[in-house]
PDB file of C-alpha atoms in Angstrom:
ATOM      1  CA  UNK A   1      36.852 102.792  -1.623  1.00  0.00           C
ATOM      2  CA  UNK A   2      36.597 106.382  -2.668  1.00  0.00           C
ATOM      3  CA  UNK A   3      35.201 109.215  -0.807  1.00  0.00           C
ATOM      4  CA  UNK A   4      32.332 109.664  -3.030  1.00  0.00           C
ATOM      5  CA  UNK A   5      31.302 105.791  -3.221  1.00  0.00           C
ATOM      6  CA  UNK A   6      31.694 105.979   0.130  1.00  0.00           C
ATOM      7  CA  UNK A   7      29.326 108.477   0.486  1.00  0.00           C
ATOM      8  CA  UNK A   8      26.644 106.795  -1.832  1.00  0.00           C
ATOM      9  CA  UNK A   9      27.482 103.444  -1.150  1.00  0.00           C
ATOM     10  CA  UNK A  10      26.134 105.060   2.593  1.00  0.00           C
ATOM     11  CA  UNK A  11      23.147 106.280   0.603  1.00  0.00           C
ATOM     12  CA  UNK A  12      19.377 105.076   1.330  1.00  0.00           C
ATOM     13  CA  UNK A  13      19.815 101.782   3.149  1.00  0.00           C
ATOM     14  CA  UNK A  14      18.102 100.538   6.147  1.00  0.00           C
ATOM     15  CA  UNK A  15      19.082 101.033   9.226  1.00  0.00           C
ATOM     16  CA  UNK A  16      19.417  97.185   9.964  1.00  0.00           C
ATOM     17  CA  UNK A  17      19.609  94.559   7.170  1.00  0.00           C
ATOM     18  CA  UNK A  18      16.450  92.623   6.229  1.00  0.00           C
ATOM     19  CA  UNK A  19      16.088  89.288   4.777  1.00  0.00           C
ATOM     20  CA  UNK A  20      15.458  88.643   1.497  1.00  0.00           C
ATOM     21  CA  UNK A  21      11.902  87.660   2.112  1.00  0.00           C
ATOM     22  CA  UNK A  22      11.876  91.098   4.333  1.00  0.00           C
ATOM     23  CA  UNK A  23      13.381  92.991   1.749  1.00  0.00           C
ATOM     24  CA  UNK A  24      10.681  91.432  -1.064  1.00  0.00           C
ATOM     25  CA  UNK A  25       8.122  92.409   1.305  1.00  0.00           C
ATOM     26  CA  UNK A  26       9.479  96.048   1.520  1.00  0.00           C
ATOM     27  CA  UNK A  27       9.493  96.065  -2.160  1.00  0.00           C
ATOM     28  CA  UNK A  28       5.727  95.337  -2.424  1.00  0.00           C
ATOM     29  CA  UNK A  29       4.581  97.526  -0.303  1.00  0.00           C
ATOM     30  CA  UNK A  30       6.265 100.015  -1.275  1.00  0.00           C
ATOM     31  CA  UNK A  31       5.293  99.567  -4.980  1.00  0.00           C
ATOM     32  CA  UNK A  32       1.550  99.360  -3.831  1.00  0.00           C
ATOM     33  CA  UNK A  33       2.063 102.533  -1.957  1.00  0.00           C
ATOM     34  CA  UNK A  34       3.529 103.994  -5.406  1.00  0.00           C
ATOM     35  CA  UNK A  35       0.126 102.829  -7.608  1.00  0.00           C
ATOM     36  CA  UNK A  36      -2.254 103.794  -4.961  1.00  0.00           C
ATOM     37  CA  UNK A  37      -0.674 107.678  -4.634  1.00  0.00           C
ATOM     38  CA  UNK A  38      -0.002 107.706  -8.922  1.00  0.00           C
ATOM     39  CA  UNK A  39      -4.186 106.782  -8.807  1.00  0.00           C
ATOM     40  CA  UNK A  40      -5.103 109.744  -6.288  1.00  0.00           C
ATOM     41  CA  UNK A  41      -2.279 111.475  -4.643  1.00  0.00           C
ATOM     42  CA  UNK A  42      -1.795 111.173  -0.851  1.00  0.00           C
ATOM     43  CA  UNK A  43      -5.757 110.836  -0.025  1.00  0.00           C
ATOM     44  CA  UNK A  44      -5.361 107.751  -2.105  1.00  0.00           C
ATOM     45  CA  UNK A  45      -2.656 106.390   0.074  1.00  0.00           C
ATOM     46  CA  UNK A  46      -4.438 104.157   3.169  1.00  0.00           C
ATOM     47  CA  UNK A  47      -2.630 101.621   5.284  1.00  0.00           C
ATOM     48  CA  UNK A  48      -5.134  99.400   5.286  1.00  0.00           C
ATOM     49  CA  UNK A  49      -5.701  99.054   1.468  1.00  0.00           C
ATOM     50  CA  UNK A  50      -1.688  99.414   0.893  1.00  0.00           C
ATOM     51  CA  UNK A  51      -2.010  96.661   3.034  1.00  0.00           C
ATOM     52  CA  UNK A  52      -4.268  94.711   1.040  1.00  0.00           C
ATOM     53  CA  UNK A  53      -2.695  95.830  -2.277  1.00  0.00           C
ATOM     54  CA  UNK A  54       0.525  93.998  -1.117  1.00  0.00           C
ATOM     55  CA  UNK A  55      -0.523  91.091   0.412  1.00  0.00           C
ATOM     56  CA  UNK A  56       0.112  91.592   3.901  1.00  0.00           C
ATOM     57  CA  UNK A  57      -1.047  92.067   6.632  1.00  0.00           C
ATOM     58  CA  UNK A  58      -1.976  95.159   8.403  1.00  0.00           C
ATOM     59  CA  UNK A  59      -0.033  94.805  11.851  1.00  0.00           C
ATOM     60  CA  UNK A  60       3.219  93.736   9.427  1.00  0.00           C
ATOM     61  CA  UNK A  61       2.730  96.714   7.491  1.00  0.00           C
ATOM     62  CA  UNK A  62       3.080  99.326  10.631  1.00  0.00           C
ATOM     63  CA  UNK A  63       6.318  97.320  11.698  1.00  0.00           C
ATOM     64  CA  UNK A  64       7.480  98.693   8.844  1.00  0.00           C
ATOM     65  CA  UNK A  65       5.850 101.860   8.321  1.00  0.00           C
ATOM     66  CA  UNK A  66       4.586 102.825  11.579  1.00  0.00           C
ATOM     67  CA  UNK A  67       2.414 105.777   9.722  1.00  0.00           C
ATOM     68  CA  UNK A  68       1.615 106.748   5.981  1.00  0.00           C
ATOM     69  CA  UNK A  69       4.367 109.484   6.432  1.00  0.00           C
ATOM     70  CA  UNK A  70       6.566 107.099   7.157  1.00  0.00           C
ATOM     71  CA  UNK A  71       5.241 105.090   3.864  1.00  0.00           C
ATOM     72  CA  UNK A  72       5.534 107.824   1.306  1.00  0.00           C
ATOM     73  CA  UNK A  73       8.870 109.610   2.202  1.00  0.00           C
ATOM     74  CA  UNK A  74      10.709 105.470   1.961  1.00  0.00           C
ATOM     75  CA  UNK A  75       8.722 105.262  -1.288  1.00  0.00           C
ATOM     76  CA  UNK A  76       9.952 108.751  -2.478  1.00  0.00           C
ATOM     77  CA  UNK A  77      13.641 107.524  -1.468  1.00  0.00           C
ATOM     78  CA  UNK A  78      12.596 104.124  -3.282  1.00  0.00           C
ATOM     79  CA  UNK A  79      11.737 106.333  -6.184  1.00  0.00           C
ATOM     80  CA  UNK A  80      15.092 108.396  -6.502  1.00  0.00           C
ATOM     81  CA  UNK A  81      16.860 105.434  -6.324  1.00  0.00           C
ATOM     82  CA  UNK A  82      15.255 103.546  -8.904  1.00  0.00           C
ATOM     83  CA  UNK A  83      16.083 107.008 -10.984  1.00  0.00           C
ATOM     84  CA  UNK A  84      19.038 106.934  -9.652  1.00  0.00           C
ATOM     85  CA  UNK A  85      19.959 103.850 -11.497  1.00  0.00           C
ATOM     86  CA  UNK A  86      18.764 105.693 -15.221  1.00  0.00           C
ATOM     87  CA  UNK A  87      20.882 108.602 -14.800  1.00  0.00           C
ATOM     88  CA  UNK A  88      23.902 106.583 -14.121  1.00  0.00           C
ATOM     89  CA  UNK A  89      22.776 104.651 -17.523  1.00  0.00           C
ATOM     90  CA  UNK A  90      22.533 107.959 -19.517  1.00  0.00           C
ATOM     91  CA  UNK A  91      24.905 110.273 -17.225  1.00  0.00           C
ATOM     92  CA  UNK A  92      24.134 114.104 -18.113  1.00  0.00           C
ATOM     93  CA  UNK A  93      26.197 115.896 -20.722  1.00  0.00           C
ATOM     94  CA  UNK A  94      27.199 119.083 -19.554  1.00  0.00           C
ATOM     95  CA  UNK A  95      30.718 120.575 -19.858  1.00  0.00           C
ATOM     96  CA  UNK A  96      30.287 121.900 -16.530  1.00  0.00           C
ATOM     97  CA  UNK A  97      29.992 119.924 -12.608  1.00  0.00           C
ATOM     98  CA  UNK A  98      27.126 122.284 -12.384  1.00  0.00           C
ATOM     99  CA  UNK A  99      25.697 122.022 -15.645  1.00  0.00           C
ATOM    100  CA  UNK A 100      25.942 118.296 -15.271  1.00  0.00           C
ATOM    101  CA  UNK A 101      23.960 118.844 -11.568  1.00  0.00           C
ATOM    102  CA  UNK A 102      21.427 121.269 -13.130  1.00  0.00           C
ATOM    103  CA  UNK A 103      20.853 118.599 -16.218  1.00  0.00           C
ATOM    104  CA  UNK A 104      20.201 115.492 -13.622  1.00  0.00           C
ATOM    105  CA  UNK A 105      18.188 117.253 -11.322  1.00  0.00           C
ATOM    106  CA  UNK A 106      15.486 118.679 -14.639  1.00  0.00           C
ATOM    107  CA  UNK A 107      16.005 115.278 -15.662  1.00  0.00           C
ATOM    108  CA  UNK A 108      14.610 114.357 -11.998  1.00  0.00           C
ATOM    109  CA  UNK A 109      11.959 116.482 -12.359  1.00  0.00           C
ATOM    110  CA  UNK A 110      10.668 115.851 -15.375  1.00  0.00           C
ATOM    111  CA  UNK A 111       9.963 112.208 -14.293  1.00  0.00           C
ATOM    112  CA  UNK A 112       8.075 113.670 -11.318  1.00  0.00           C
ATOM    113  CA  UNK A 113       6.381 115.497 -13.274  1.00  0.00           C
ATOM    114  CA  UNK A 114       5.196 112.374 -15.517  1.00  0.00           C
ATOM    115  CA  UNK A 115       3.224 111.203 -12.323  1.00  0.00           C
ATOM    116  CA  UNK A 116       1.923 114.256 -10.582  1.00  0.00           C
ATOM    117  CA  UNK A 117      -0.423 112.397  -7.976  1.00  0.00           C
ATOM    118  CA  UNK A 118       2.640 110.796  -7.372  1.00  0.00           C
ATOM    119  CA  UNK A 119       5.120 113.419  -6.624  1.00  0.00           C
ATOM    120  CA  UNK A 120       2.822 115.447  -4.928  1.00  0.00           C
ATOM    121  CA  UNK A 121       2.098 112.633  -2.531  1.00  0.00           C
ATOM    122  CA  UNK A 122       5.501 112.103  -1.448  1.00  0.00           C
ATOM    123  CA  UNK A 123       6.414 115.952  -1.215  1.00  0.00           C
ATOM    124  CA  UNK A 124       3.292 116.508   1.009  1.00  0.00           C
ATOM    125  CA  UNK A 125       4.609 113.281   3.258  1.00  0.00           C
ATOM    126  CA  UNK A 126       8.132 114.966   3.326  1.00  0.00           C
ATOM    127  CA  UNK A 127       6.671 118.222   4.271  1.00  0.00           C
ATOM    128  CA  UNK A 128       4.704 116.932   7.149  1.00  0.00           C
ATOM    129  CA  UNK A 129       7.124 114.427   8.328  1.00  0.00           C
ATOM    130  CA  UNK A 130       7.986 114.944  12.500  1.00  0.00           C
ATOM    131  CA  UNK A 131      11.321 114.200  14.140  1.00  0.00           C
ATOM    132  CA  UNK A 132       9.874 110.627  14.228  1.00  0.00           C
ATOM    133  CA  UNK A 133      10.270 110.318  10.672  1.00  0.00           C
ATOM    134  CA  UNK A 134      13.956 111.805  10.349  1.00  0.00           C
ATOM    135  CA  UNK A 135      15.777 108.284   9.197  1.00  0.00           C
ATOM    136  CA  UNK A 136      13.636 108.178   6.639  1.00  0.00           C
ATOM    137  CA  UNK A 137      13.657 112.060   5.690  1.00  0.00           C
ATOM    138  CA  UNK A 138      18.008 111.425   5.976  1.00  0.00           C
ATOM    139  CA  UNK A 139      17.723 108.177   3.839  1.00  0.00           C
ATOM    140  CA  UNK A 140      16.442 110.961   0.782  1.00  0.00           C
ATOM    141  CA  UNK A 141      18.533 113.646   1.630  1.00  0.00           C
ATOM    142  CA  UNK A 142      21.284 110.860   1.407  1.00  0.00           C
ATOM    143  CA  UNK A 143      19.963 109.915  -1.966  1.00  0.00           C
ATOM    144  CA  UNK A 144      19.560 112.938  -3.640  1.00  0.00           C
ATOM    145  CA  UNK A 145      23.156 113.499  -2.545  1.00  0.00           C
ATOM    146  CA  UNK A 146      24.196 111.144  -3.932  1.00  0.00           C
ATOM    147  CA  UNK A 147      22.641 111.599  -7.226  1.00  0.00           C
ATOM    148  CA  UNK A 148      24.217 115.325  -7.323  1.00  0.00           C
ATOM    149  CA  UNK A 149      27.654 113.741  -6.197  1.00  0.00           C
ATOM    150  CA  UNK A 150      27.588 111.270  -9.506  1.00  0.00           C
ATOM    151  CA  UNK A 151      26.749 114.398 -11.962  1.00  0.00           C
ATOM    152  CA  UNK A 152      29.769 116.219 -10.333  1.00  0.00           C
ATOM    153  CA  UNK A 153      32.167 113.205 -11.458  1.00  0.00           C
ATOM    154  CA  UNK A 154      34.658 114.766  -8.106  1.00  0.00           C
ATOM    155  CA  UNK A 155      37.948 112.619  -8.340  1.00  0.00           C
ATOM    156  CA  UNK A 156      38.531 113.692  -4.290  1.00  0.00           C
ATOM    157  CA  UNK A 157      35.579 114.106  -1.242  1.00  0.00           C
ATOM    158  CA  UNK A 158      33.700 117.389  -1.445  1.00  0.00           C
ATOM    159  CA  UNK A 159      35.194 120.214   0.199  1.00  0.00           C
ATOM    160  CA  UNK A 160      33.318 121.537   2.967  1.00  0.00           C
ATOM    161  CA  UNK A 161      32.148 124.296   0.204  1.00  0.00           C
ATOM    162  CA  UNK A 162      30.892 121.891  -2.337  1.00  0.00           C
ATOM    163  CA  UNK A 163      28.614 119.986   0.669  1.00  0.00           C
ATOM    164  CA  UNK A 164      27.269 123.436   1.499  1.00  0.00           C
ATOM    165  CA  UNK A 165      26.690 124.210  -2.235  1.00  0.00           C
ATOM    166  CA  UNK A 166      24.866 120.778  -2.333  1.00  0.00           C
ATOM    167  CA  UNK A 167      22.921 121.654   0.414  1.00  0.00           C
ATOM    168  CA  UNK A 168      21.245 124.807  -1.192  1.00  0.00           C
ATOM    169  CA  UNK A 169      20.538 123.143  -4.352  1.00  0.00           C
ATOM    170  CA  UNK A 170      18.693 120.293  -2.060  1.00  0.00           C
ATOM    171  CA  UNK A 171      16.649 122.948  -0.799  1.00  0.00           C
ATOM    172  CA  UNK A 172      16.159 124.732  -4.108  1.00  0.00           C
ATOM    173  CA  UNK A 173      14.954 121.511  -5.725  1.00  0.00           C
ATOM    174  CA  UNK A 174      12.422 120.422  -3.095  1.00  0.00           C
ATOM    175  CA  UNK A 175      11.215 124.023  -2.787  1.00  0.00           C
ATOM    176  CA  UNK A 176      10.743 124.107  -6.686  1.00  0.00           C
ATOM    177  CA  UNK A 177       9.123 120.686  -6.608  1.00  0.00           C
ATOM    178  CA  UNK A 178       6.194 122.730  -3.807  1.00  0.00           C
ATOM    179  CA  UNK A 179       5.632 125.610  -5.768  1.00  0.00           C
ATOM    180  CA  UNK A 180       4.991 123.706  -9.074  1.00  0.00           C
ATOM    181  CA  UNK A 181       2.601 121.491  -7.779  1.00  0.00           C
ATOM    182  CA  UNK A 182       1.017 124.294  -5.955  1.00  0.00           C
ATOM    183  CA  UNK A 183       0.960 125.928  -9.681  1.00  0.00           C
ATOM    184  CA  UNK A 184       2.682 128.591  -8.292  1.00  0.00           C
ATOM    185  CA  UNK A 185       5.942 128.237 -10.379  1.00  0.00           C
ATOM    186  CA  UNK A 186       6.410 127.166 -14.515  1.00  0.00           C
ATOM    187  CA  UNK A 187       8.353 124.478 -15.724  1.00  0.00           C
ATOM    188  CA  UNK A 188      10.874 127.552 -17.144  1.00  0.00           C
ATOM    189  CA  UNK A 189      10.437 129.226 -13.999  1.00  0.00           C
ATOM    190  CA  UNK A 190      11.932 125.442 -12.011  1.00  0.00           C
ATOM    191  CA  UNK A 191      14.945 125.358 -14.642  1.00  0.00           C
ATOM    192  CA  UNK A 192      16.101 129.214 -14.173  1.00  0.00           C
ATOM    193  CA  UNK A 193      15.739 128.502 -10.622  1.00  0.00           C
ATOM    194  CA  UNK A 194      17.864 124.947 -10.558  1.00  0.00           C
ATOM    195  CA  UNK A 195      20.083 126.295 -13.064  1.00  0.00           C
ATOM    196  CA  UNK A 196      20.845 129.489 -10.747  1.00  0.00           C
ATOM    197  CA  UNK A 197      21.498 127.347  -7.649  1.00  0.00           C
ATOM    198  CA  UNK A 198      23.752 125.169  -9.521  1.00  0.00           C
ATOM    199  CA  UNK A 199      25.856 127.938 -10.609  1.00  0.00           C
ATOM    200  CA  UNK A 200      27.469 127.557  -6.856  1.00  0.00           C
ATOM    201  CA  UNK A 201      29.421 124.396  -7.679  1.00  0.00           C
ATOM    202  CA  UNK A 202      31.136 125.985 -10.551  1.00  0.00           C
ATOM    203  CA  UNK A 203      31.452 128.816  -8.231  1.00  0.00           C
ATOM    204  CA  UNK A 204      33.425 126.455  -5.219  1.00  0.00           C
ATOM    205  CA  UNK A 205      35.134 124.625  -8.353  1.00  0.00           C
ATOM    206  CA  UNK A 206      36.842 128.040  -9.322  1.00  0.00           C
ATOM    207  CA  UNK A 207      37.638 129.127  -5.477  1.00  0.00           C
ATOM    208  CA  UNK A 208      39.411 125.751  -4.741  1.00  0.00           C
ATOM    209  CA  UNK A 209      41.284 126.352  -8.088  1.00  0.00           C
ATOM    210  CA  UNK A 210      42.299 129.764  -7.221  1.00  0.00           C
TER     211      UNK A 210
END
């Protein structure tokens, strides 16, 4: 296998295999947790009636979300990876790795922005999520990896440059996701700011050519 479907094949699974009746159960719940956080944001979001919402019952849902931290950062993993699955559908356009990057990641964004309760549910979960939430907080970091790893289109594994460039636009995307649903950034204000931190991969692209 490849060193980049390596790297997403590794991305957002759990850490032990479930069933298929598990797995189904996963899937519920975390689909109630999405409709109850798209109705009212995090507030919204109570075990008990995610609980109810889903069909299960309360003691199973806190063996698998032992809080609603826990709850929202899997469902914003959930989340990229269903969007995941678009943007390999309609892959970006851009004549540029980090053009392509900056393209997906707007693209991203804008279907945050379609559900704001939503997104700002998760991003206040990831935001207050503990050392006891770190798989999960890994399992989106892998994802959104990922996601920036299939708009590169790399034919080798990233050099220790690209990973770092990665990194920074990681952090430039969640911090751009805070300060527009804080309403302290614009839409225009997001793109120059994704765009800029993109601008690193094609950056590292030109070092390792030189």
């Amino acid at each position: 296998m490849p060193a980049r479907s390596k790297l997403q094949a590794g991305a957002a699974r759990p850490a032990s295999p479930l069933t298929e009746r598990q797995e189904a159960r996963r899937r519920g719940i975390l689909r109630a947790s999405a409709r109850l956080a798209g109705r009212g944001g995090f507030d919204a979001v109570q075990m008990r009636e995610v609980a109810e919402c889903s069909q299960v019952a309360l003691g199973t849902l806190y063996r698998y979300f032992p809080s609603k931290v826990h709850l929202l950062v899997a469902t914003m993993q959930d989340q990229l990876e269903h969007l995941h699955g678009t943007l390999r559908r309609r892959p970006p356009a851009g004549a540029t790795a980090g053009e392509r990057v900056a393209e997906t990641l707007m693209r991203a964004f804008r279907a945050l922005q379609r559900e704001p309760h939503l997104a700002d549910a998760m991003v206040r979960a990831l935001t207050f999520a503990d050392r006891s939430v770190s798989p999960e907080v890994d399992q989106v970091s892998r994802q959104t990896t990922a996601i920036i790893l299939d708009a590169m289109r790399l034919d080798t594994a990233p050099t220790p440059g690209q990973l770092s460039a990665i990194r920074v636009i990681e952090h430039t995307w969640h911090s751009a996701l805070v300060t527009w649903l804080s309403g302290r950034a614009s839409i225009a204000q997001v793109r120059t700011d994704i765009e800029t931190a993109c601008r690193l991969i094609d950056l590292e692209d030109t070092a390792v050519r030189l």
